[in-house]
XYZ file of C-alpha atoms in Angstrom:
745
model
C 16.794 23.956 94.455
C 17.380 21.491 91.601
C 17.548 22.514 87.974
C 14.882 19.980 86.928
C 11.540 20.626 88.626
C 8.226 18.712 88.571
C 4.904 20.204 89.701
C 1.664 18.238 89.978
C -1.120 20.207 88.271
C -3.839 17.648 89.042
C -4.237 13.879 88.949
C -2.449 12.577 85.850
C -1.200 16.047 84.756
C 2.256 17.466 85.502
C 4.487 20.420 84.714
C 8.209 19.792 84.171
C 10.559 22.723 83.785
C 14.251 23.333 83.215
C 14.539 27.155 83.472
C 18.268 27.041 82.773
C 17.577 25.979 79.157
C 14.165 27.634 78.846
C 12.122 24.409 78.655
C 8.616 24.241 80.172
C 6.697 21.023 79.470
C 3.007 20.414 80.073
C 2.586 16.651 80.589
C -0.939 15.700 79.527
C -3.533 18.104 78.144
C -7.171 17.193 78.890
C -10.048 19.645 78.479
C -9.569 23.117 80.009
C -6.003 22.337 81.103
C -4.991 25.936 80.278
C -7.437 27.155 82.937
C -5.854 24.798 85.487
C -2.410 26.178 84.620
C -3.719 29.716 85.114
C -5.167 28.837 88.506
C -1.877 27.179 89.526
C 0.075 30.308 88.556
C 1.943 28.453 85.806
C 0.421 30.821 83.229
C 0.469 34.452 84.350
C 0.284 37.863 82.635
C 3.684 39.447 82.035
C 5.535 41.835 79.754
C 8.474 41.158 77.448
C 10.310 44.256 76.244
C 7.249 46.293 77.152
C 4.833 44.055 75.190
C 1.989 42.456 77.239
C 1.788 38.672 76.943
C 1.609 35.531 79.088
C 4.034 32.934 80.402
C 3.279 29.264 79.818
C 4.538 25.975 78.414
C 6.542 25.700 75.212
C 6.217 21.925 74.907
C 3.505 19.319 75.490
C 4.075 15.678 76.399
C 1.066 13.793 75.052
C -0.501 10.822 76.824
C -0.020 7.485 75.054
C -3.744 6.744 74.878
C -6.497 9.133 73.835
C -9.036 8.060 76.486
C -8.805 7.366 80.194
C -11.950 6.450 82.121
C -13.912 7.721 79.131
C -12.297 11.181 79.165
C -10.052 12.618 76.462
C -6.427 12.854 77.546
C -5.068 14.912 74.654
C -6.754 18.149 73.609
C -3.731 20.193 72.597
C -5.598 22.844 70.572
C -6.009 25.468 73.291
C -2.558 24.979 74.893
C -1.084 25.430 71.405
C -3.216 28.542 70.791
C -2.019 29.920 74.130
C 1.597 29.487 73.022
C 1.088 30.909 69.532
C -1.061 33.924 70.379
C -1.129 34.691 74.097
C 2.579 34.026 74.553
C 3.236 35.584 71.143
C 5.260 32.822 69.463
C 3.432 33.417 66.160
C 2.657 37.123 66.352
C 4.585 39.326 63.898
C 7.203 41.561 65.572
C 6.472 40.073 69.005
C 9.635 39.641 71.126
C 8.612 36.024 71.860
C 8.461 35.253 68.118
C 12.005 33.890 67.908
C 11.375 31.220 65.309
C 10.840 28.520 67.933
C 7.656 26.485 67.520
C 5.493 24.783 70.143
C 6.789 21.234 70.578
C 4.616 18.089 70.732
C 6.354 15.110 72.377
C 5.149 11.516 72.533
C 4.101 8.418 70.637
C 4.477 8.990 66.861
C 0.905 7.900 66.085
C -0.506 10.117 68.840
C 1.471 13.090 67.515
C 0.183 12.418 64.004
C -3.412 12.298 65.286
C -2.996 15.532 67.255
C -1.434 17.308 64.269
C -4.427 16.434 62.100
C -6.928 17.345 64.835
C -5.230 20.737 65.329
C -5.130 21.293 61.554
C -8.886 20.732 61.271
C -9.425 22.879 64.367
C -7.506 25.706 62.723
C -9.144 25.571 59.315
C -12.046 23.112 59.169
C -12.565 22.290 55.495
C -9.570 23.417 53.466
C -10.676 23.776 49.863
C -13.635 24.850 47.744
C -13.958 21.212 46.690
C -14.358 20.029 50.286
C -16.921 22.751 50.931
C -18.889 21.997 47.740
C -18.933 18.295 48.663
C -21.252 19.202 51.584
C -23.876 20.532 49.134
C -22.874 24.208 49.221
C -23.224 26.002 45.818
C -19.939 26.879 44.088
C -20.483 30.643 44.408
C -21.076 30.383 48.165
C -18.129 27.997 48.571
C -15.884 30.558 46.897
C -17.027 33.280 49.325
C -16.533 30.997 52.344
C -13.056 30.083 51.151
C -12.156 33.755 50.702
C -13.310 34.443 54.271
C -11.256 31.499 55.533
C -8.125 32.774 53.770
C -8.662 36.286 55.161
C -8.713 34.882 58.696
C -5.683 32.689 57.864
C -3.642 35.644 56.556
C -3.863 34.312 53.021
C -2.564 30.759 53.445
C -3.667 27.377 54.756
C -0.599 26.131 56.625
C -0.092 22.465 57.574
C 0.370 21.854 61.290
C 4.045 20.979 60.945
C 4.725 24.556 59.805
C 3.296 25.850 63.092
C 4.396 23.052 65.417
C 7.517 20.970 65.987
C 7.344 17.327 67.040
C 9.564 14.852 68.882
C 8.579 11.158 68.615
C 9.477 9.091 71.676
C 9.320 5.358 72.200
C 11.417 3.384 74.718
C 14.816 4.848 73.807
C 16.394 7.951 75.332
C 15.704 11.042 73.207
C 17.146 14.550 73.615
C 14.580 17.342 73.814
C 17.116 20.170 73.877
C 20.374 21.236 75.525
C 21.077 17.981 77.415
C 17.459 17.512 78.531
C 16.454 13.931 77.715
C 13.223 11.926 77.875
C 12.384 8.238 77.630
C 9.207 6.194 77.926
C 9.298 3.710 80.812
C 5.842 2.170 80.317
C 2.312 3.159 79.293
C 1.840 6.880 80.103
C 4.976 6.942 82.279
C 7.978 9.024 81.159
C 11.311 9.950 82.704
C 12.991 13.337 82.175
C 16.714 13.789 82.841
C 19.033 16.795 82.896
C 22.684 16.375 83.840
C 22.521 14.157 86.958
C 18.867 14.901 87.835
C 15.815 12.791 86.973
C 12.070 13.090 87.461
C 9.290 10.680 86.452
C 5.754 11.640 85.458
C 2.883 9.145 85.552
C -0.083 10.331 83.470
C -2.242 7.298 84.320
C -5.521 7.833 86.155
C -6.793 5.504 88.851
C -9.847 3.508 87.764
C -12.451 5.803 89.367
C -10.547 9.064 88.881
C -11.466 11.758 86.339
C -9.990 15.124 85.449
C -11.616 17.811 87.639
C -13.341 20.958 86.470
C -11.299 24.163 86.964
C -14.334 26.019 88.336
C -16.903 25.029 90.985
C -20.592 25.016 89.994
C -23.582 25.130 92.334
C -26.304 22.514 92.013
C -29.638 23.539 90.472
C -33.031 21.838 90.482
C -34.415 22.867 87.087
C -38.125 22.603 86.344
C -38.833 21.100 82.926
C -40.633 23.747 80.839
C -42.438 23.646 77.492
C -39.874 25.984 75.849
C -37.042 27.500 77.873
C -33.345 28.296 77.750
C -30.940 27.356 80.560
C -27.808 29.483 80.467
C -25.082 26.882 80.950
C -22.043 28.928 79.886
C -21.196 32.558 79.221
C -17.373 32.384 79.349
C -14.742 31.595 76.743
C -11.846 29.160 76.465
C -9.712 31.285 78.822
C -12.287 32.058 81.543
C -11.097 30.337 84.739
C -14.376 30.953 86.586
C -17.110 29.952 84.115
C -17.910 27.329 81.469
C -17.515 28.266 77.824
C -20.466 29.755 75.949
C -23.327 27.287 75.578
C -27.010 26.792 76.315
C -29.475 24.060 77.198
C -32.863 24.207 75.471
C -35.928 22.519 76.949
C -38.762 21.828 74.524
C -41.839 19.685 75.181
C -40.100 17.817 77.992
C -36.969 17.084 75.938
C -33.490 18.467 76.581
C -31.194 19.771 73.825
C -27.723 21.292 73.943
C -26.403 24.175 71.896
C -22.708 23.245 71.660
C -20.795 20.937 73.959
C -17.772 22.615 75.482
C -15.055 21.332 77.825
C -16.233 19.732 81.075
C -19.843 19.595 79.855
C -20.434 16.641 82.213
C -19.865 18.912 85.233
C -22.260 21.514 83.867
C -24.956 18.903 83.256
C -24.402 17.374 86.684
C -24.798 20.783 88.321
C -28.050 21.283 86.382
C -29.365 17.860 87.411
C -29.335 16.541 83.837
C -28.014 13.064 83.057
C -26.387 12.208 79.737
C -29.259 9.849 78.905
C -31.707 12.763 79.140
C -30.060 14.635 76.230
C -32.198 14.348 73.112
C -29.757 16.075 70.781
C -27.149 18.760 70.193
C -27.276 21.759 67.870
C -23.677 22.453 66.919
C -22.191 25.781 65.846
C -18.605 24.790 64.914
C -15.584 22.674 65.756
C -13.390 24.860 68.030
C -12.581 23.050 71.272
C -14.439 25.485 73.538
C -17.635 24.409 71.712
C -16.561 20.894 70.671
C -14.511 19.200 73.410
C -17.583 17.764 75.181
C -18.770 15.718 72.204
C -17.089 12.594 73.555
C -19.020 13.094 76.816
C -22.242 12.900 74.792
C -21.060 9.595 73.359
C -21.053 8.294 76.936
C -24.767 7.627 76.628
C -26.786 4.447 76.495
C -28.314 5.547 73.183
C -27.292 7.568 70.156
C -27.910 11.296 70.626
C -29.234 13.317 67.693
C -26.722 15.616 66.004
C -28.279 18.729 64.425
C -26.243 20.933 62.053
C -26.026 21.827 58.364
C -23.821 19.334 56.451
C -21.187 22.075 56.059
C -20.684 22.228 59.848
C -21.209 18.515 60.446
C -18.492 17.430 58.018
C -16.054 19.976 59.471
C -16.781 18.729 63.009
C -16.742 15.019 62.179
C -13.458 15.350 60.277
C -11.842 16.839 63.374
C -13.478 14.323 65.751
C -12.362 11.387 63.598
C -8.774 12.700 63.657
C -8.929 13.140 67.433
C -10.257 9.609 68.033
C -8.056 8.078 65.294
C -11.019 6.361 63.678
C -12.581 6.456 60.233
C -15.047 9.301 59.729
C -17.744 6.836 58.663
C -17.556 5.152 62.079
C -19.010 8.250 63.773
C -22.443 7.177 62.575
C -22.214 4.548 65.364
C -22.276 7.367 67.921
C -24.876 9.860 66.661
C -28.190 10.072 64.821
C -27.438 12.657 62.138
C -30.173 15.245 61.474
C -28.967 17.612 58.740
C -30.390 21.135 58.687
C -30.861 23.552 55.786
C -29.211 26.958 56.122
C -31.335 30.128 56.005
C -34.759 28.483 56.377
C -36.882 27.296 59.284
C -36.368 23.541 59.791
C -39.147 21.774 61.709
C -37.496 19.446 64.217
C -40.375 17.633 65.889
C -42.270 20.882 66.539
C -39.250 23.049 67.371
C -38.404 25.296 64.416
C -34.706 25.988 63.873
C -32.941 28.332 61.457
C -29.151 28.072 61.047
C -27.414 31.104 59.520
C -23.868 31.206 58.172
C -21.459 33.042 60.465
C -18.041 34.104 59.081
C -15.271 32.429 61.075
C -11.956 30.611 60.452
C -13.889 27.313 60.417
C -17.377 26.461 59.154
C -19.785 28.056 61.635
C -23.510 28.637 62.021
C -25.510 30.746 64.458
C -29.003 29.468 65.335
C -32.485 30.838 65.904
C -35.122 28.669 67.609
C -38.845 29.356 67.764
C -42.265 27.887 68.474
C -45.755 29.351 68.073
C -47.639 30.023 71.311
C -50.515 32.248 72.354
C -50.847 33.967 68.977
C -47.167 34.631 68.230
C -43.734 33.059 67.866
C -41.509 32.827 70.936
C -37.859 32.739 69.925
C -34.266 32.333 71.076
C -31.133 33.325 69.138
C -27.731 31.780 69.834
C -24.921 33.713 68.123
C -21.635 32.076 69.062
C -18.362 32.967 67.319
C -19.517 35.789 65.096
C -17.451 38.496 63.378
C -17.545 42.198 64.191
C -18.982 44.597 61.657
C -15.573 46.261 61.303
C -13.701 43.022 60.576
C -16.275 41.718 58.120
C -16.618 45.063 56.379
C -12.858 45.034 55.886
C -13.228 41.795 53.909
C -15.649 43.302 51.349
C -14.307 43.171 47.795
C -12.709 46.451 46.767
C -12.409 45.544 43.097
C -9.390 43.237 43.416
C -11.494 40.061 43.284
C -10.184 38.683 46.585
C -12.939 39.914 48.906
C -16.501 38.997 49.808
C -19.553 40.489 48.048
C -21.194 43.539 49.640
C -24.508 41.660 49.577
C -23.052 38.811 51.674
C -21.813 41.299 54.279
C -25.198 43.036 54.484
C -27.157 39.783 54.672
C -24.911 38.470 57.452
C -25.485 41.472 59.695
C -29.172 41.586 58.849
C -29.441 38.020 60.156
C -27.346 38.814 63.229
C -29.843 41.558 64.103
C -33.001 39.459 63.656
C -35.180 40.208 66.709
C -35.749 37.465 69.274
C -37.328 37.217 72.705
C -33.952 36.139 74.068
C -30.654 36.385 72.201
C -27.195 35.334 73.383
C -24.287 36.972 71.535
C -20.535 36.523 71.389
C -18.711 39.697 72.473
C -15.189 38.216 72.650
C -13.798 40.855 70.288
C -10.505 40.667 68.413
C -10.142 39.221 64.930
C -12.595 36.309 65.151
C -15.248 37.267 67.726
C -18.107 39.765 68.018
C -18.630 42.955 69.999
C -21.592 44.298 71.947
C -21.566 47.689 70.197
C -22.731 46.077 66.934
C -26.001 45.206 68.717
C -26.807 48.564 70.315
C -29.774 48.989 67.939
C -30.938 45.354 68.185
C -34.644 45.341 69.147
C -34.554 41.882 70.762
C -36.378 41.845 74.083
C -33.432 40.440 76.083
C -29.789 40.265 74.988
C -27.285 38.106 76.900
C -23.605 39.039 76.531
C -21.306 36.004 76.414
C -18.073 34.455 75.155
C -15.742 36.650 77.194
C -13.556 36.259 80.273
C -13.424 40.025 80.876
C -15.729 42.000 83.152
C -18.467 43.876 81.286
C -17.806 47.560 80.692
C -20.410 50.230 81.441
C -21.056 50.626 77.688
C -21.641 46.875 77.317
C -23.960 46.829 80.328
C -26.144 49.406 78.576
C -26.549 47.047 75.620
C -27.071 43.630 77.180
C -27.511 41.534 80.304
C -25.358 38.948 82.037
C -26.706 35.525 82.984
C -25.135 33.541 85.841
C -24.817 29.784 85.418
C -28.152 27.991 85.763
C -30.411 31.008 85.103
C -33.495 30.026 83.087
C -35.398 32.143 80.571
C -38.880 30.621 80.197
C -40.348 31.381 76.774
C -43.398 29.099 77.073
C -44.323 27.617 80.473
C -45.419 23.997 80.831
C -48.836 23.475 82.412
C -48.802 19.691 81.974
C -46.807 17.109 83.939
C -43.810 16.344 81.685
C -42.147 14.065 84.242
C -45.242 11.826 84.247
C -44.870 11.492 80.488
C -41.185 10.644 80.972
C -42.066 7.987 83.554
C -44.666 6.497 81.199
C -42.140 6.315 78.356
C -39.635 4.487 80.561
C -42.234 2.027 81.872
C -43.534 1.261 78.385
C -39.952 0.540 77.329
C -39.352 -1.566 80.444
C -42.561 -3.582 80.151
C -43.343 -3.873 76.409
C -46.756 -5.312 75.780
C -48.260 -4.292 79.130
C -51.416 -2.230 78.679
C -51.664 1.420 79.670
C -54.333 0.776 82.391
C -51.992 -1.705 84.074
C -49.066 0.720 83.918
C -51.280 3.455 85.360
C -51.121 1.580 88.670
C -47.398 2.213 88.774
C -47.612 5.740 87.438
C -50.114 6.735 90.109
C -47.390 7.249 92.692
C -45.554 10.353 93.943
C -42.526 11.856 92.201
C -39.914 12.682 94.839
C -36.800 14.866 94.769
C -33.428 13.998 96.314
C -30.880 16.687 97.089
C -27.295 16.198 95.828
C -25.342 13.772 97.991
C -28.424 12.036 99.466
C -28.513 8.282 100.102
C -31.508 6.887 98.216
C -31.018 3.216 99.112
C -28.502 2.172 101.781
C -26.440 -0.989 101.589
C -27.526 -3.604 104.123
C -30.972 -2.143 104.701
C -34.311 -3.519 103.502
C -35.903 -0.865 101.343
C -39.717 -1.052 101.001
C -39.684 1.156 97.883
C -38.611 0.866 94.230
C -37.457 4.051 92.489
C -37.604 4.845 88.766
C -35.039 7.598 88.097
C -36.541 10.331 85.895
C -33.892 13.083 86.024
C -30.392 13.554 87.389
C -27.426 11.309 88.154
C -27.135 8.479 90.690
C -24.044 6.546 91.769
C -24.307 2.910 92.867
C -21.528 1.916 95.257
C -20.226 -1.176 96.998
C -16.719 -0.345 98.191
C -15.968 -3.893 99.426
C -16.918 -5.425 96.076
C -15.181 -2.690 94.094
C -18.425 -1.642 92.387
C -18.977 1.924 91.237
C -21.638 2.608 88.608
C -22.936 5.947 87.345
C -26.660 5.712 86.582
C -28.897 8.118 84.717
C -32.558 8.553 83.788
C -34.460 5.361 83.070
C -32.767 3.303 85.793
C -34.816 1.228 88.234
C -33.332 1.276 91.764
C -33.936 -1.388 94.405
C -36.100 -3.531 92.155
C -34.999 -7.091 92.899
C -34.122 -6.697 96.575
C -37.252 -4.630 97.145
C -39.421 -7.376 95.657
C -37.705 -10.092 97.714
C -37.596 -8.080 100.949
C -33.813 -8.582 101.092
C -31.118 -6.165 102.312
C -29.659 -4.054 99.520
C -26.192 -5.144 98.359
C -25.231 -1.674 97.125
C -25.741 1.923 98.175
C -27.501 4.235 95.704
C -26.641 7.900 96.183
C -27.670 11.053 94.322
C -24.844 12.976 92.643
C -27.043 15.869 91.497
C -30.639 16.806 92.181
C -32.565 13.635 91.311
C -36.263 13.191 90.648
C -37.717 9.699 90.792
C -41.056 7.892 90.720
C -41.498 6.313 94.180
C -43.286 2.938 93.878
C -44.104 0.944 97.058
C -42.546 -2.511 96.804
C -45.905 -4.156 97.653
C -47.646 -2.429 94.742
C -44.778 -3.297 92.425
C -44.846 -6.953 93.526
C -48.622 -7.159 92.898
C -48.066 -5.709 89.403
C -45.294 -8.229 88.652
C -47.311 -11.226 89.883
C -50.530 -10.205 88.154
C -48.717 -9.888 84.823
C -46.696 -13.098 85.415
C -43.373 -11.318 85.154
C -41.645 -13.031 88.124
C -39.350 -15.304 86.136
C -38.537 -12.624 83.593
C -37.626 -10.091 86.301
C -35.327 -12.583 88.075
C -33.593 -13.650 84.854
C -33.111 -10.087 83.679
C -31.868 -8.999 87.100
C -29.335 -11.850 87.242
C -28.017 -10.980 83.786
C -28.003 -7.233 84.514
C -25.999 -7.899 87.676
C -23.319 -9.651 85.608
C -23.135 -6.676 83.253
C -23.245 -3.926 85.862
C -20.326 -5.496 87.727
C -18.164 -4.776 84.685
C -16.685 -1.463 83.607
C -18.075 -1.984 80.094
C -21.732 -1.745 81.129
C -21.411 0.148 84.413
C -22.238 3.702 83.354
C -25.155 5.608 81.809
C -27.057 2.609 80.462
C -30.730 2.666 81.381
C -32.531 -0.377 82.756
C -34.637 -0.897 79.555
C -31.432 -0.923 77.485
C -29.753 -3.375 79.869
C -32.879 -5.527 79.665
C -32.646 -5.686 75.874
C -29.098 -6.962 76.217
C -29.981 -9.330 79.075
C -32.754 -10.938 77.002
C -30.285 -11.899 74.278
C -27.402 -13.118 76.433
C -26.401 -16.760 76.082
C -24.444 -18.752 78.691
C -21.679 -21.237 77.783
C -19.669 -23.457 80.163
C -16.121 -24.675 79.442
C -13.812 -26.960 81.415
C -10.158 -26.104 81.846
C -7.701 -26.103 78.915
C -10.364 -25.632 76.260
C -9.186 -23.764 73.153
C -11.016 -25.118 70.136
C -14.382 -24.862 71.899
C -13.852 -21.191 72.714
C -12.810 -20.508 69.137
C -16.092 -22.101 68.017
C -18.101 -19.366 69.737
C -20.028 -17.154 67.326
C -17.553 -14.463 66.111
C -20.424 -11.984 65.818
C -21.111 -12.130 69.564
C -19.087 -10.365 72.272
C -17.786 -12.696 74.986
C -18.086 -11.652 78.652
C -16.404 -13.800 81.316
C -18.908 -14.533 84.083
C -16.417 -16.708 85.985
C -13.039 -18.298 85.356
C -9.951 -17.226 83.412
C -9.158 -17.109 79.697
C -5.700 -16.913 78.147
C -5.474 -14.581 75.164
C -2.767 -15.323 72.594
C -1.446 -13.655 69.455
C 0.313 -16.240 67.303
C 2.639 -17.931 69.820
C 2.692 -15.092 72.304
C 0.572 -14.876 75.474
C -0.900 -11.374 75.404
C -2.994 -11.424 78.577
C -4.937 -13.519 81.043
C -8.544 -12.329 81.200
C -10.568 -12.660 84.377
C -14.158 -12.327 85.583
C -15.839 -9.216 84.200
C -13.494 -8.901 81.200
C -14.507 -9.231 77.575
C -12.987 -10.574 74.392
C -13.969 -10.928 70.747
C -14.726 -7.220 70.220
C -12.744 -7.038 66.999
C -14.992 -9.407 65.099
C -18.245 -8.948 67.023
C -18.390 -5.162 67.339
C -15.793 -3.612 65.045
C -16.486 -6.026 62.147
C -12.861 -7.096 61.834
C -11.299 -10.523 61.520
C -10.818 -12.710 64.579
C -7.035 -12.783 65.069
C -6.547 -13.722 68.721
C -6.728 -17.269 70.075
C -8.395 -18.057 73.406
C -7.996 -20.892 75.921
C -9.761 -21.435 79.247
C -7.268 -21.938 82.092
C -9.862 -23.294 84.547
C -13.588 -24.075 84.495
C -15.020 -20.966 82.863
C -18.477 -19.563 82.133
C -18.883 -17.207 79.180
C -21.894 -14.988 78.426
C -22.181 -13.960 74.770
C -23.978 -10.864 73.463
C -24.841 -9.959 69.855
C -22.366 -7.379 68.533
C -25.104 -5.823 66.416
C -26.991 -4.909 69.594
C -23.921 -3.326 71.208
C -23.236 -1.155 68.164
C -26.423 0.731 69.062
C -25.004 1.738 72.485
C -22.417 4.532 72.105
C -20.910 4.308 75.596
C -20.189 0.614 75.103
C -18.508 1.371 71.779
C -16.424 4.116 73.422
C -15.390 1.856 76.310
C -14.318 -0.826 73.860
C -12.355 1.760 71.878
C -10.545 2.876 75.046
C -9.750 -0.727 75.919
C -8.353 -1.322 72.453
C -6.144 1.784 72.684
C -4.689 0.671 76.012
C -3.982 -2.848 74.766
C -2.477 -1.609 71.508
C 0.103 0.502 73.334
C 0.911 -1.818 76.236
C 0.817 -5.400 74.947
C 0.235 -5.504 71.181
C 2.877 -6.837 68.796
C 5.054 -4.405 66.908
C 3.484 -2.618 63.994
C 5.492 -4.743 61.584
C 3.477 -7.788 62.631
C 0.217 -6.163 61.612
C -2.738 -4.766 63.486
C -4.401 -7.078 65.985
C -7.807 -5.648 65.135
C -9.337 -6.873 68.387
C -9.525 -5.889 72.051
C -9.928 -7.519 75.392
C -10.299 -6.322 78.952
């Protein structure tokens, strides 16, 4: 056996080890990668000098770009925590605490971004001034800072005190003891030791995503008036379950409480599309509650973000570091709804009370309630809480460095507020709760969560478990919420059409498709049009290379159904899908009566251009695509046109419908852009200067779209950001020439 060994963990993720020199490198670290390493046997329980601990990596090779196919490539927080605490590299007197630090390897800018993201994940806000800037009174800020320092063993330490780093570009660099690494091209690195070499390629194929470490069964969830879906009871180390989280249904709308790793798989299993999420209530910024935020950005509209400013600023500061963007830019991705701590906030009929929860970072627990049948029905979500023993040990003993007794008592009084259903963190240790603190809690039903261990008999006497997908209904729904959803989509699709006219479309059956069912088959004439109301649909044409992920609000089979033509794509359910089934004849009569024929054809033609691109191919509803299609403008250019292309409005994104465009930076050809690619994002969308030059290489047709309109669509913004990252690393000029400020492709 060779001395340099490579193991494939999953697509785009590798393990490289040189046992002779004690080097174990994790190459790539997407969400939940630690769980994948555990399942592969690359992290196992062991003992060193009689002390229990784990094996694992001691170095991480970071991917060159932060996003691939819309998924984060570098989430080093939990792998680093595994090294520091579960391997023991930071624990006092632990035999693995030899002075060596976890090592981050890769592009210097990526390392810098990860260091800052890990720093904010460790500490959140790092001074009383930062805390006060969120509106917290000085006295409370002082208490919160004292708590933070207690958890941090008295000192806020910059990341470079905890971690080592090794910048790598194209030149050969020594990692340690004659083990070398060099970058061959984007996301491709070569390791060498003596006369052995291995290459790792962290690139994902275009339709590939990182898999979930645990399988989840599909569920067909009925929309209730007020209910809680238990979408996660595990923690960041549980290889069999998602991290602690919940889905709240209220008046037909869907809300998340936290957004942990692989949230897209959880939502898919529950039959919930990203476009169905109304908002997220966020507890804090640790990755097992935070890593799915970028998934929520993959929506065709901005999702509401609910949290007190104290939590929001802590989260956004970490997210901005992770994405390497300015904090102010995050407003492009979310609708911020700030909450007030300690009072009931009325959020469109759902009352919400955040309470401060002592933790290393700014954290709130939440209570939700609504009045029904003469009383309040309530749910409490207590993630990442402190045990009574730990918090009591922080009470001031006269030295002036502790927390007030009154703060301690108020915290536990709020923890024990009765609720119809309450989910509590029982992870134990220094920074998590324990079931025994709730043995006298009079809540009707207590769910024990945030643990990877089996429940003990004592814990089972205190609370219940809740398998994935279990629903607690607090107020049943006796109306037809899906009819209301269908009406909302149709009103958005056909603005100006009267309700009586739309009733003709609404008066049709709502049908359910099981996961994996073909809804419309390529090559067949389908006599029905479907309006997707819930779930996830994939649209496929393998020969044409088309793969789109569609969510609620999408109209399937519209144009070909109206024309009686064979479908050009196959539409297939990914999850349970519910859709309004409209006979094509009825739909055609509606279109003709309201003189919508020309509009439907024009919009369909323009939508087809967009949906055949990666930029617009996922999670954008038909009404949103229609808004874009209505404002698209077509321009034709003969070959070798440069000045004419440069005369295009810089505030409009350019999409190549046909032809080829050469993209230049100064005197250097950067790329040749083809059908389906875009250019001009820097000026049109990101409000920068236009710095590239463009020239048509053959007769070319360009569709332009207002950048202002695209800034309202988070998934488009995220796709453009990913494109920019890839171009910056693979073809941009050196940093000494200045930032291009624009993307293409």
